[in-house]
Amino acid sequence: MAGKHRYPTLRQLGLMVLLGLGSFHNASADAPHAPPAVETYPLAGVIGQPRRVGAPHGKETRRHQGDWGRFNYGNGEFAGFGPVGMYGVAPWAEDWSALRNPARRRDFLDPLKFIALNEARTIWLSLSGESRARYWYEAQPRLGTVGHQGASRFTTRNFLGADLHLGQHVRVFGQLNNGTAAGSRYYGYSATWRRRLGVQQLFAEVKGTVIGAHMGLMVGRQQFLDAPSWLLYQGETPNVPLTWNGVRGYALWKSIRVDAYDFVQTQVTHDTIMGGGFDRSTRLYGVDVTSALPLFNIGHQQVHSFLDLFWMGFRFQGAQARLMQRTGDASGTQTRQNIGFRWYGSAPAFEYNLSAVYQTGRFYAAKAGGNRPISAYAGRAVVGWRHSSSFFHPFIGMQAEIYSGGRALQQHGEVTGFVAPFSPRNGTFDTSRTLVRANLMSIGPLLSATPLPRLNFQFKLPFMWRQRLGDGLYGNGSRYTFFNSSSLHKAGRYVGFIPQLSMRYQITQHLTYQVNGGAVVMSKGVRRAGAKNGTFMISDLVFRF
């Protein structure tokens, strides 16, 4: 009930501010040990990161990445463990071993990042934590289909992690999570929003150097971020992000790495400490090979680039596995094999990120006789120009995306609609999560400015069309029901546009404030079918250590 969670963590909010301000003595950008310039973590995407210098953009001392060789370039995302800056999306990807020497401590919480447990300081513990308070307002939730206007949601989530290093080759990582959710005229809360206490991650890792490669084997419950974020990510919006149970093996050489994995998804429940156990009906498995390509020049610009080739398998049920058909939705199970690539390149004056996926597989209907083959595709391209040495340090680019649509009025034949069931974040084109990656094409400008070391603004304006007229629009986890067999074609291909502006301020090393706002403007044809225009605002106050 809403009343039960009306004021979830007011004392915790005060603690977040006090702890964050406790390191404010480092706030000067000119201080010798100042925190890094503003970073848009925990969102993935190297292009999304502000850059204030034109010099080679390799590993920096203020970034706590592991020893990943050429894969340390930029935010280290192509090492396969998610973005890592001062802190990482996956806290176990951070490397705090430099604090083995107490003289290298610079922050008042540094003693928690390296706690020696033996005299030789080879057995040590590193603690991590995050608290996020989020306010989310939508004038017309889900294009007006929720049934009321003006939904206000207030949520908090907390993580506390411990990374135990038993020498150089063995470590155990564990993380607890809880979340609360309340608000006014809210909707859509489930166990991924309200969780008393659960084991978010718990795995053991054995690692070492074999045949010249840094190799490791991770067994247990863990985050997995080794894919384009529009295809697979951790579920950043809810209070309980995605985690997986199984095994992962990796090997990193100087310029090439290989990753293989086989997981089942974690079930999330409100009251069970282990989150309900394993969801064996939902699987993720595959192989990834990434190469740090040789440097090359375009004019006078030296380009660093990475090529990522992957095969990734999905097996899933539920709302996202349903097919829209003339006689109603068909439920069942889908298996999808994703064969794709991403190619990222960066030079002092420009960046690009190109990626594409082809999906093949099969839909197994819950009722006999409804099995169908799958053939779908998706692609994304971002190109842009930087002028990192100017006052505003701008990035001026364009992004385009395409996600194939289905044949919603057919009962048989190929399923052609693209689905990304494990990427419940739409930061690439829709921060509000009103529309998801299915039957959609978009193109628009992407602008970024960083006038101060701790302050970044981003603006994007995607214009959108349906990829197939015979398929509708999709929101988070389900399709919009205002489309029927007659309105699908009458609405036209053009969907509308979503102007969005975000501001991120790095208050201190530990405390960040971000606000995103925008409008969802649907076309006349989509509004005639039943959709409504609206506005939204999302603000986050996040404390990390």
Tab-separated table of N, CA and C in Angstrom, residues 9-149:
chain	number	residue	atom	x	y	z
A	9	THR	N	12.711	6.936	3.351
A	9	THR	CA	14.071	7.053	3.881
A	9	THR	C	14.469	8.517	4.031
A	10	LEU	N	13.706	9.318	4.747
A	10	LEU	CA	14.068	10.714	4.916
A	10	LEU	C	15.366	10.851	5.696
A	11	ARG	N	15.543	10.042	6.745
A	11	ARG	CA	16.801	10.113	7.496
A	11	ARG	C	17.973	9.681	6.632
A	12	GLN	N	17.712	8.710	5.771
A	12	GLN	CA	18.784	8.265	4.876
A	12	GLN	C	19.182	9.375	3.912
A	13	LEU	N	18.217	10.162	3.419
A	13	LEU	CA	18.549	11.274	2.528
A	13	LEU	C	19.469	12.267	3.227
A	14	GLY	N	19.160	12.572	4.476
A	14	GLY	CA	20.017	13.473	5.224
A	14	GLY	C	21.413	12.917	5.388
A	15	LEU	N	21.511	11.598	5.632
A	15	LEU	CA	22.823	10.965	5.766
A	15	LEU	C	23.598	11.037	4.463
A	16	MET	N	22.897	10.841	3.338
A	16	MET	CA	23.562	10.931	2.038
A	16	MET	C	24.192	12.302	1.845
A	17	VAL	N	23.445	13.351	2.169
A	17	VAL	CA	23.954	14.704	1.967
A	17	VAL	C	25.134	14.976	2.876
A	18	LEU	N	25.011	14.574	4.157
A	18	LEU	CA	26.100	14.835	5.101
A	18	LEU	C	27.371	14.110	4.702
A	19	LEU	N	27.240	12.832	4.324
A	19	LEU	CA	28.421	12.077	3.925
A	19	LEU	C	29.032	12.648	2.656
A	20	GLY	N	28.170	13.052	1.707
A	20	GLY	CA	28.707	13.634	0.481
A	20	GLY	C	29.418	14.945	0.739
A	21	LEU	N	28.826	15.798	1.581
A	21	LEU	CA	29.460	17.077	1.869
A	21	LEU	C	30.712	16.911	2.707
A	22	GLY	N	30.843	15.739	3.333
A	22	GLY	CA	32.045	15.499	4.123
A	22	GLY	C	33.300	15.509	3.289
A	23	SER	N	33.173	15.291	1.975
A	23	SER	CA	34.343	15.346	1.103
A	23	SER	C	34.357	16.608	0.253
A	24	PHE	N	33.563	17.610	0.622
A	24	PHE	CA	33.463	18.806	-0.197
A	24	PHE	C	34.741	19.637	-0.180
A	25	HIS	N	35.621	19.349	0.768
A	25	HIS	CA	36.884	20.079	0.774
A	25	HIS	C	37.698	19.775	-0.477
A	26	ASN	N	37.332	18.727	-1.224
A	26	ASN	CA	38.016	18.399	-2.475
A	26	ASN	C	37.328	19.011	-3.685
A	27	ALA	N	36.376	19.888	-3.485
A	27	ALA	CA	35.506	20.286	-4.579
A	27	ALA	C	36.162	21.177	-5.615
A	28	SER	N	37.225	21.834	-5.282
A	28	SER	CA	37.858	22.709	-6.266
A	28	SER	C	38.414	21.907	-7.421
A	29	ALA	N	38.087	22.312	-8.650
A	29	ALA	CA	38.588	21.594	-9.826
A	29	ALA	C	40.089	21.726	-9.959
A	30	ASP	N	40.687	22.722	-9.296
A	30	ASP	CA	42.114	22.936	-9.404
A	30	ASP	C	42.887	22.278	-8.281
A	31	ALA	N	42.199	21.664	-7.318
A	31	ALA	CA	42.889	21.017	-6.212
A	31	ALA	C	43.712	19.854	-6.730
A	32	PRO	N	44.858	19.565	-6.101
A	32	PRO	CA	45.736	18.518	-6.647
A	32	PRO	C	45.101	17.142	-6.633
A	33	HIS	N	44.154	16.900	-5.745
A	33	HIS	CA	43.530	15.573	-5.694
A	33	HIS	C	42.017	15.698	-5.848
A	34	ALA	N	41.575	16.616	-6.681
A	34	ALA	CA	40.146	16.829	-6.883
A	34	ALA	C	39.506	15.600	-7.509
A	35	PRO	N	38.232	15.342	-7.213
A	35	PRO	CA	37.520	14.253	-7.893
A	35	PRO	C	37.488	14.499	-9.392
A	36	PRO	N	37.183	13.476	-10.166
A	36	PRO	CA	37.196	13.639	-11.623
A	36	PRO	C	36.101	14.575	-12.083
A	37	ALA	N	36.239	15.031	-13.310
A	37	ALA	CA	35.177	15.827	-13.914
A	37	ALA	C	33.902	14.988	-13.966
A	38	VAL	N	32.777	15.674	-14.164
A	38	VAL	CA	31.489	15.000	-14.143
A	38	VAL	C	31.480	13.821	-15.125
A	39	GLU	N	30.889	12.715	-14.691
A	39	GLU	CA	30.750	11.526	-15.527
A	39	GLU	C	29.281	11.129	-15.545
A	40	THR	N	28.804	10.654	-16.668
A	40	THR	CA	27.387	10.298	-16.766
A	40	THR	C	27.142	8.853	-16.358
A	41	TYR	N	28.023	8.263	-15.549
A	41	TYR	CA	27.748	6.946	-15.013
A	41	TYR	C	26.543	7.056	-14.097
A	42	PRO	N	25.776	5.980	-13.953
A	42	PRO	CA	26.102	4.627	-14.385
A	42	PRO	C	25.576	4.258	-15.770
A	43	LEU	N	25.306	5.230	-16.618
A	43	LEU	CA	24.835	4.893	-17.951
A	43	LEU	C	26.005	4.490	-18.834
A	44	ALA	N	25.780	3.487	-19.665
A	44	ALA	CA	26.833	3.014	-20.557
A	44	ALA	C	26.907	3.892	-21.788
A	45	GLY	N	27.957	3.694	-22.554
A	45	GLY	CA	28.122	4.423	-23.795
A	45	GLY	C	29.269	5.403	-23.705
A	46	VAL	N	30.364	5.081	-24.376
A	46	VAL	CA	31.538	5.937	-24.271
A	46	VAL	C	31.250	7.321	-24.821
A	47	ILE	N	30.445	7.405	-25.864
A	47	ILE	CA	30.172	8.695	-26.484
A	47	ILE	C	29.417	9.599	-25.524
A	48	GLY	N	28.652	9.029	-24.635
A	48	GLY	CA	27.888	9.843	-23.700
A	48	GLY	C	28.714	10.525	-22.635
A	49	GLN	N	29.978	10.185	-22.484
A	49	GLN	CA	30.789	10.748	-21.416
A	49	GLN	C	31.344	12.112	-21.813
A	50	PRO	N	31.214	13.118	-20.941
A	50	PRO	CA	31.820	14.416	-21.231
A	50	PRO	C	33.338	14.289	-21.322
A	51	ARG	N	33.926	15.116	-22.158
A	51	ARG	CA	35.374	15.129	-22.285
A	51	ARG	C	35.836	16.578	-22.299
A	52	ARG	N	36.844	16.873	-21.515
A	52	ARG	CA	37.269	18.257	-21.384
A	52	ARG	C	38.693	18.480	-21.891
A	53	VAL	N	39.350	17.484	-22.384
A	53	VAL	CA	40.711	17.646	-22.876
A	53	VAL	C	40.830	16.988	-24.238
A	54	GLY	N	41.765	17.474	-25.043
A	54	GLY	CA	41.992	16.908	-26.358
A	54	GLY	C	43.148	15.948	-26.379
A	55	ALA	N	43.810	15.753	-25.252
A	55	ALA	CA	44.952	14.848	-25.181
A	55	ALA	C	44.479	13.410	-25.282
A	56	PRO	N	45.408	12.444	-25.497
A	56	PRO	CA	45.008	11.034	-25.539
A	56	PRO	C	44.184	10.666	-24.321
A	57	HIS	N	43.080	9.963	-24.586
A	57	HIS	CA	42.062	9.750	-23.561
A	57	HIS	C	42.148	8.328	-23.027
A	58	GLY	N	43.298	7.957	-22.492
A	58	GLY	CA	43.479	6.605	-21.985
A	58	GLY	C	43.134	6.518	-20.520
A	59	LYS	N	43.681	5.521	-19.847
A	59	LYS	CA	43.396	5.316	-18.428
A	59	LYS	C	43.945	6.478	-17.617
A	60	GLU	N	43.135	6.994	-16.692
A	60	GLU	CA	43.553	8.076	-15.835
A	60	GLU	C	43.686	7.578	-14.410
A	61	THR	N	44.557	8.241	-13.638
A	61	THR	CA	44.807	7.774	-12.273
A	61	THR	C	43.581	7.909	-11.395
A	62	ARG	N	42.669	8.794	-11.748
A	62	ARG	CA	41.472	8.966	-10.925
A	62	ARG	C	40.371	7.989	-11.312
A	63	ARG	N	40.613	7.138	-12.281
A	63	ARG	CA	39.662	6.094	-12.638
A	63	ARG	C	40.158	4.780	-12.060
A	64	HIS	N	39.269	4.059	-11.433
A	64	HIS	CA	39.672	2.841	-10.738
A	64	HIS	C	39.370	1.610	-11.591
A	65	GLN	N	39.942	1.592	-12.783
A	65	GLN	CA	39.828	0.434	-13.655
A	65	GLN	C	40.904	-0.583	-13.301
A	66	GLY	N	40.655	-1.829	-13.689
A	66	GLY	CA	41.649	-2.863	-13.517
A	66	GLY	C	42.768	-2.721	-14.532
A	67	ASP	N	43.691	-3.656	-14.489
A	67	ASP	CA	44.797	-3.643	-15.435
A	67	ASP	C	44.351	-4.372	-16.698
A	68	TRP	N	43.709	-3.641	-17.599
A	68	TRP	CA	43.091	-4.230	-18.773
A	68	TRP	C	43.807	-3.860	-20.072
A	69	GLY	N	45.023	-3.351	-19.974
A	69	GLY	CA	45.793	-3.036	-21.172
A	69	GLY	C	45.113	-1.988	-22.029
A	70	ARG	N	45.068	-2.227	-23.320
A	70	ARG	CA	44.463	-1.258	-24.240
A	70	ARG	C	42.967	-1.081	-24.007
A	71	PHE	N	42.355	-2.033	-23.305
A	71	PHE	CA	40.919	-1.933	-23.050
A	71	PHE	C	40.597	-0.939	-21.931
A	72	ASN	N	41.624	-0.344	-21.323
A	72	ASN	CA	41.392	0.727	-20.348
A	72	ASN	C	41.010	2.039	-21.020
A	73	TYR	N	41.101	2.112	-22.320
A	73	TYR	CA	40.840	3.370	-23.014
A	73	TYR	C	39.440	3.897	-22.688
A	74	GLY	N	39.355	5.209	-22.479
A	74	GLY	CA	38.061	5.829	-22.205
A	74	GLY	C	37.498	5.358	-20.881
A	75	ASN	N	36.264	4.896	-20.886
A	75	ASN	CA	35.639	4.439	-19.645
A	75	ASN	C	35.856	2.948	-19.396
A	76	GLY	N	36.708	2.303	-20.194
A	76	GLY	CA	37.020	0.893	-19.963
A	76	GLY	C	35.909	-0.066	-20.311
A	77	GLU	N	34.855	0.432	-20.972
A	77	GLU	CA	33.670	-0.382	-21.227
A	77	GLU	C	33.969	-1.607	-22.081
A	78	PHE	N	34.961	-1.496	-22.984
A	78	PHE	CA	35.215	-2.600	-23.899
A	78	PHE	C	36.046	-3.714	-23.258
A	79	ALA	N	36.425	-3.564	-21.992
A	79	ALA	CA	37.019	-4.684	-21.257
A	79	ALA	C	35.969	-5.723	-20.887
A	80	GLY	N	34.674	-5.343	-20.948
A	80	GLY	CA	33.604	-6.303	-20.720
A	80	GLY	C	32.980	-6.274	-19.356
A	81	PHE	N	33.420	-5.327	-18.483
A	81	PHE	CA	32.913	-5.302	-17.115
A	81	PHE	C	32.083	-4.056	-16.821
A	82	GLY	N	31.638	-3.377	-17.867
A	82	GLY	CA	30.851	-2.174	-17.688
A	82	GLY	C	31.718	-0.942	-17.544
A	83	PRO	N	31.120	0.240	-17.631
A	83	PRO	CA	31.879	1.478	-17.490
A	83	PRO	C	32.458	1.615	-16.084
A	84	VAL	N	33.697	2.104	-15.998
A	84	VAL	CA	34.342	2.341	-14.706
A	84	VAL	C	35.023	3.703	-14.757
A	85	GLY	N	34.607	4.594	-13.889
A	85	GLY	CA	35.263	5.876	-13.714
A	85	GLY	C	35.831	5.926	-12.315
A	86	MET	N	35.508	6.992	-11.580
A	86	MET	CA	35.843	6.983	-10.158
A	86	MET	C	35.169	5.786	-9.494
A	87	TYR	N	33.936	5.506	-9.907
A	87	TYR	CA	33.219	4.304	-9.486
A	87	TYR	C	32.694	3.611	-10.738
A	88	GLY	N	32.303	2.358	-10.598
A	88	GLY	CA	31.833	1.593	-11.732
A	88	GLY	C	30.381	1.207	-11.600
A	89	VAL	N	29.767	0.867	-12.727
A	89	VAL	CA	28.419	0.305	-12.682
A	89	VAL	C	28.431	-0.975	-11.852
A	90	ALA	N	29.446	-1.819	-12.078
A	90	ALA	CA	29.675	-3.010	-11.246
A	90	ALA	C	30.790	-2.669	-10.260
A	91	PRO	N	30.496	-2.558	-8.966
A	91	PRO	CA	31.549	-2.161	-8.015
A	91	PRO	C	32.702	-3.144	-7.954
A	92	TRP	N	32.462	-4.416	-8.282
A	92	TRP	CA	33.550	-5.386	-8.251
A	92	TRP	C	34.534	-5.178	-9.396
A	93	ALA	N	34.180	-4.340	-10.389
A	93	ALA	CA	35.112	-4.034	-11.474
A	93	ALA	C	36.104	-2.939	-11.095
A	94	GLU	N	35.882	-2.281	-9.975
A	94	GLU	CA	36.794	-1.238	-9.524
A	94	GLU	C	38.053	-1.852	-8.913
A	95	ASP	N	39.166	-1.193	-9.102
A	95	ASP	CA	40.447	-1.646	-8.557
A	95	ASP	C	40.966	-0.612	-7.554
A	96	TRP	N	40.936	-0.969	-6.276
A	96	TRP	CA	41.404	-0.086	-5.207
A	96	TRP	C	42.699	-0.590	-4.581
A	97	SER	N	43.403	-1.472	-5.271
A	97	SER	CA	44.606	-2.068	-4.692
A	97	SER	C	45.711	-1.044	-4.446
A	98	ALA	N	45.671	0.100	-5.147
A	98	ALA	CA	46.692	1.130	-4.917
A	98	ALA	C	46.664	1.641	-3.484
A	99	LEU	N	45.512	1.498	-2.810
A	99	LEU	CA	45.405	1.964	-1.430
A	99	LEU	C	46.043	0.998	-0.441
A	100	ARG	N	46.693	-0.058	-0.960
A	100	ARG	CA	47.500	-0.920	-0.087
A	100	ARG	C	48.528	-0.066	0.671
A	101	ASN	N	48.984	0.999	0.015
A	101	ASN	CA	49.862	1.977	0.652
A	101	ASN	C	48.994	3.066	1.266
A	102	PRO	N	48.881	3.145	2.594
A	102	PRO	CA	47.996	4.144	3.220
A	102	PRO	C	48.343	5.576	2.848
A	103	ALA	N	49.565	5.830	2.422
A	103	ALA	CA	49.955	7.195	2.059
A	103	ALA	C	49.218	7.683	0.813
A	104	ARG	N	48.595	6.777	0.063
A	104	ARG	CA	47.900	7.157	-1.160
A	104	ARG	C	46.426	7.483	-0.925
A	105	ARG	N	45.996	7.423	0.313
A	105	ARG	CA	44.618	7.791	0.618
A	105	ARG	C	44.421	9.289	0.417
A	106	ARG	N	43.304	9.653	-0.215
A	106	ARG	CA	43.006	11.051	-0.476
A	106	ARG	C	41.622	11.457	0.007
A	107	ASP	N	40.765	10.489	0.238
A	107	ASP	CA	39.379	10.779	0.577
A	107	ASP	C	39.069	10.223	1.969
A	108	PHE	N	38.110	10.839	2.652
A	108	PHE	CA	37.824	10.418	4.025
A	108	PHE	C	37.220	9.017	4.095
A	109	LEU	N	36.715	8.493	2.965
A	109	LEU	CA	36.189	7.134	2.954
A	109	LEU	C	37.169	6.120	2.361
A	110	ASP	N	38.364	6.571	1.995
A	110	ASP	CA	39.356	5.640	1.449
A	110	ASP	C	39.700	4.489	2.400
A	111	PRO	N	39.694	4.693	3.720
A	111	PRO	CA	39.975	3.541	4.601
A	111	PRO	C	39.011	2.375	4.421
A	112	LEU	N	37.790	2.634	3.904
A	112	LEU	CA	36.830	1.551	3.670
A	112	LEU	C	37.100	0.805	2.364
A	113	LYS	N	37.911	1.392	1.485
A	113	LYS	CA	38.147	0.776	0.187
A	113	LYS	C	39.295	-0.231	0.220
A	114	PHE	N	40.132	-0.170	1.249
A	114	PHE	CA	41.184	-1.177	1.416
A	114	PHE	C	41.367	-1.413	2.913
A	115	ILE	N	40.820	-2.537	3.383
A	115	ILE	CA	40.928	-2.920	4.797
A	115	ILE	C	41.803	-4.164	4.858
A	116	ALA	N	43.038	-4.000	5.284
A	116	ALA	CA	43.973	-5.120	5.337
A	116	ALA	C	43.571	-6.094	6.436
A	117	LEU	N	43.604	-7.399	6.113
A	117	LEU	CA	43.210	-8.442	7.065
A	117	LEU	C	44.376	-9.328	7.480
A	118	ASN	N	45.559	-9.062	6.955
A	118	ASN	CA	46.755	-9.761	7.428
A	118	ASN	C	47.933	-8.795	7.387
A	119	GLU	N	49.014	-9.161	8.028
A	119	GLU	CA	50.156	-8.258	8.163
A	119	GLU	C	50.784	-7.936	6.819
A	120	ALA	N	50.810	-8.894	5.906
A	120	ALA	CA	51.402	-8.669	4.588
A	120	ALA	C	50.489	-7.861	3.675
A	121	ARG	N	49.261	-7.595	4.098
A	121	ARG	CA	48.276	-6.814	3.357
A	121	ARG	C	47.929	-7.448	2.005
A	122	THR	N	48.015	-8.785	1.944
A	122	THR	CA	47.645	-9.523	0.734
A	122	THR	C	46.216	-10.045	0.798
A	123	ILE	N	45.654	-10.092	1.988
A	123	ILE	CA	44.245	-10.433	2.182
A	123	ILE	C	43.558	-9.160	2.638
A	124	TRP	N	42.593	-8.705	1.850
A	124	TRP	CA	41.995	-7.415	2.160
A	124	TRP	C	40.541	-7.353	1.713
A	125	LEU	N	39.839	-6.412	2.283
A	125	LEU	CA	38.406	-6.235	2.051
A	125	LEU	C	38.166	-4.826	1.529
A	126	SER	N	37.313	-4.718	0.536
A	126	SER	CA	36.920	-3.413	-0.002
A	126	SER	C	35.400	-3.299	0.085
A	127	LEU	N	34.912	-2.261	0.731
A	127	LEU	CA	33.478	-2.035	0.870
A	127	LEU	C	32.997	-1.033	-0.172
A	128	SER	N	31.763	-1.196	-0.597
A	128	SER	CA	31.164	-0.289	-1.574
A	128	SER	C	29.712	-0.049	-1.205
A	129	GLY	N	29.179	1.044	-1.680
A	129	GLY	CA	27.782	1.343	-1.380
A	129	GLY	C	27.205	2.386	-2.309
A	130	GLU	N	25.894	2.356	-2.423
A	130	GLU	CA	25.164	3.356	-3.210
A	130	GLU	C	23.793	3.550	-2.605
A	131	SER	N	23.369	4.809	-2.528
A	131	SER	CA	21.997	5.145	-2.164
A	131	SER	C	21.464	6.128	-3.194
A	132	ARG	N	20.305	5.813	-3.739
A	132	ARG	CA	19.698	6.686	-4.750
A	132	ARG	C	18.290	7.050	-4.335
A	133	ALA	N	18.002	8.340	-4.334
A	133	ALA	CA	16.640	8.834	-4.137
A	133	ALA	C	16.169	9.421	-5.455
A	134	ARG	N	15.026	8.953	-5.943
A	134	ARG	CA	14.524	9.375	-7.257
A	134	ARG	C	13.100	9.880	-7.140
A	135	TYR	N	12.856	11.010	-7.791
A	135	TYR	CA	11.496	11.521	-7.963
A	135	TYR	C	11.183	11.520	-9.456
A	136	TRP	N	10.007	11.018	-9.807
A	136	TRP	CA	9.632	10.816	-11.206
A	136	TRP	C	8.202	11.298	-11.401
A	137	TYR	N	8.035	12.298	-12.264
A	137	TYR	CA	6.699	12.829	-12.543
A	137	TYR	C	6.376	12.619	-14.017
A	138	GLU	N	5.137	12.171	-14.294
A	138	GLU	CA	4.641	12.010	-15.655
A	138	GLU	C	3.255	12.629	-15.745
A	139	ALA	N	3.083	13.551	-16.684
A	139	ALA	CA	1.788	14.201	-16.832
A	139	ALA	C	0.744	13.256	-17.419
A	140	GLN	N	1.162	12.417	-18.381
A	140	GLN	CA	0.266	11.429	-19.002
A	140	GLN	C	1.005	10.088	-19.022
A	141	PRO	N	0.960	9.342	-17.934
A	141	PRO	CA	1.729	8.091	-17.869
A	141	PRO	C	1.346	7.133	-18.997
A	142	ARG	N	2.368	6.559	-19.627
A	142	ARG	CA	2.180	5.569	-20.690
A	142	ARG	C	1.202	6.085	-21.756
A	143	LEU	N	1.481	7.304	-22.227
A	143	LEU	CA	0.677	7.921	-23.296
A	143	LEU	C	-0.793	8.038	-22.923
A	144	GLY	N	-1.062	8.179	-21.630
A	144	GLY	CA	-2.429	8.357	-21.165
A	144	GLY	C	-3.211	7.086	-20.958
A	145	THR	N	-2.583	5.918	-21.085
A	145	THR	CA	-3.317	4.652	-20.980
A	145	THR	C	-3.448	4.143	-19.550
A	146	VAL	N	-2.771	4.775	-18.591
A	146	VAL	CA	-2.864	4.316	-17.200
A	146	VAL	C	-4.234	4.603	-16.619
A	147	GLY	N	-4.889	5.665	-17.117
A	147	GLY	CA	-6.245	5.966	-16.644
A	147	GLY	C	-6.334	7.200	-15.788
A	148	HIS	N	-5.214	7.813	-15.467
A	148	HIS	CA	-5.237	9.059	-14.702
A	148	HIS	C	-4.029	9.896	-15.081
A	149	GLN	N	-4.100	11.164	-14.765
A	149	GLN	CA	-3.016	12.082	-15.084
A	149	GLN	C	-2.154	12.327	-13.847
